Tab-separated table of C-alpha atoms in Angstrom:
chain	number	residue	atom	x	y	z
A	28	UNK	CA	0.138	0.081	0.018
A	29	UNK	CA	1.372	3.492	-0.843
A	30	UNK	CA	1.540	6.016	1.920
A	31	UNK	CA	0.352	9.122	0.223
A	32	UNK	CA	0.144	11.863	2.969
A	33	UNK	CA	0.844	12.193	6.585
A	34	UNK	CA	-1.796	10.706	8.832
A	35	UNK	CA	-2.164	9.756	12.540
A	36	UNK	CA	-4.379	7.482	14.576
A	37	UNK	CA	-4.815	6.822	18.519
A	38	UNK	CA	-4.348	9.229	21.529
A	39	UNK	CA	-2.056	9.727	24.373
A	40	UNK	CA	-4.313	8.285	27.120
A	41	UNK	CA	-2.988	5.676	29.226
A	42	UNK	CA	-3.406	2.337	27.677
A	43	UNK	CA	-3.370	3.715	24.118
A	44	UNK	CA	-0.507	5.018	21.582
A	45	UNK	CA	-0.539	7.533	19.084
A	46	UNK	CA	0.974	6.389	15.434
A	47	UNK	CA	1.996	8.881	12.999
A	48	UNK	CA	2.728	7.746	9.403
A	49	UNK	CA	4.508	9.688	6.639
A	50	UNK	CA	5.566	9.067	3.094
A	51	UNK	CA	9.240	8.000	2.502
A	52	UNK	CA	11.377	7.162	-0.466
A	53	UNK	CA	12.287	3.802	0.567
A	54	UNK	CA	12.329	1.420	3.287
A	55	UNK	CA	10.358	1.573	6.687
A	56	UNK	CA	11.856	3.636	9.491
A	57	UNK	CA	9.975	3.232	13.082
A	58	UNK	CA	10.788	5.585	15.795
A	59	UNK	CA	9.187	4.601	19.278
A	60	UNK	CA	8.720	6.633	22.357
A	61	UNK	CA	7.660	4.797	25.656
A	62	UNK	CA	7.927	4.741	29.255
A	63	UNK	CA	8.533	0.905	29.014
A	64	UNK	CA	10.620	1.122	25.925
A	65	UNK	CA	13.359	-1.026	27.684
A	66	UNK	CA	10.934	-3.770	28.574
A	67	UNK	CA	8.646	-3.644	25.452
A	68	UNK	CA	10.400	-1.669	22.745
A	69	UNK	CA	11.366	-4.789	20.618
A	70	UNK	CA	7.704	-6.170	20.946
A	71	UNK	CA	5.959	-2.648	19.954
A	72	UNK	CA	8.319	-2.448	17.021
A	73	UNK	CA	7.798	-6.065	15.999
A	74	UNK	CA	4.058	-5.602	15.947
A	75	UNK	CA	4.192	-2.424	14.024
A	76	UNK	CA	6.524	-3.816	11.353
A	77	UNK	CA	4.342	-7.140	11.195
A	78	UNK	CA	1.198	-5.050	10.487
A	79	UNK	CA	2.996	-2.783	7.892
A	80	UNK	CA	4.155	-6.026	6.124
A	81	UNK	CA	0.549	-7.571	6.130
A	82	UNK	CA	-0.710	-4.208	4.721
A	83	UNK	CA	2.241	-4.273	2.012
A	84	UNK	CA	3.642	-1.118	3.205
A	85	UNK	CA	7.253	-0.914	1.875
A	86	UNK	CA	8.217	2.722	2.414
A	87	UNK	CA	7.218	5.040	5.360
A	88	UNK	CA	8.402	6.827	8.274
A	89	UNK	CA	6.254	5.797	11.409
A	90	UNK	CA	6.374	7.508	14.624
A	91	UNK	CA	4.839	5.688	17.805
A	92	UNK	CA	4.243	7.494	21.099
A	93	UNK	CA	3.408	4.502	23.471
A	94	UNK	CA	1.454	4.892	26.802
A	95	UNK	CA	1.277	1.177	27.510
A	96	UNK	CA	-1.015	-0.107	24.463
A	97	UNK	CA	-1.514	-3.824	24.002
A	98	UNK	CA	-0.549	-5.588	20.866
A	99	UNK	CA	-4.306	-5.602	19.445
A	100	UNK	CA	-4.179	-1.742	19.993
A	101	UNK	CA	-0.957	-1.199	18.420
A	102	UNK	CA	-2.302	-3.182	15.144
A	103	UNK	CA	-5.480	-1.143	15.212
A	104	UNK	CA	-3.890	2.127	15.309
A	105	UNK	CA	-1.237	1.330	12.742
A	106	UNK	CA	-4.010	-0.003	10.281
A	107	UNK	CA	-6.014	3.250	11.011
A	108	UNK	CA	-2.986	5.492	10.249
A	109	UNK	CA	-2.063	3.460	7.037
A	110	UNK	CA	-5.756	3.607	5.752
A	111	UNK	CA	-6.225	7.259	6.496
A	112	UNK	CA	-2.819	7.799	4.857
A	113	UNK	CA	-3.943	5.795	1.699
A	114	UNK	CA	-7.140	7.449	1.520
A	115	UNK	CA	-9.239	4.330	2.286
A	116	UNK	CA	-12.363	5.601	4.101
A	117	UNK	CA	-14.984	2.988	3.276
A	118	UNK	CA	-15.285	-0.764	3.421
A	119	UNK	CA	-11.906	-0.947	5.272
A	120	UNK	CA	-10.988	-4.848	5.924
A	121	UNK	CA	-9.873	-4.327	9.448
A	122	UNK	CA	-7.317	-7.008	10.201
A	123	UNK	CA	-6.573	-7.814	6.422
A	124	UNK	CA	-4.965	-6.277	3.401
A	125	UNK	CA	-6.383	-4.051	1.110
A	126	UNK	CA	-6.376	-5.303	-2.452
A	127	UNK	CA	-6.382	-2.702	-5.158
């Protein structure tokens, strides 16, 4: 999926996270800020990268501000940001890839 514009999803409330995604020329770059980065930073990055791969995102800059979100919340916020960035607003296949 092509990241066409800057988009964000989520909040900075406890138990949530805010994901911002931006277009990039090549590769996926993930930047994470979290109070539990030492304990869960690798897991957060793994979930973000798996979600991007499932959505076929090959180039993007992703900024994550975590406030203790669970994996399912991370996936949902990444999906929302990607779909918003790509301009998909209706009939979004949550949990699946968009076929164009």
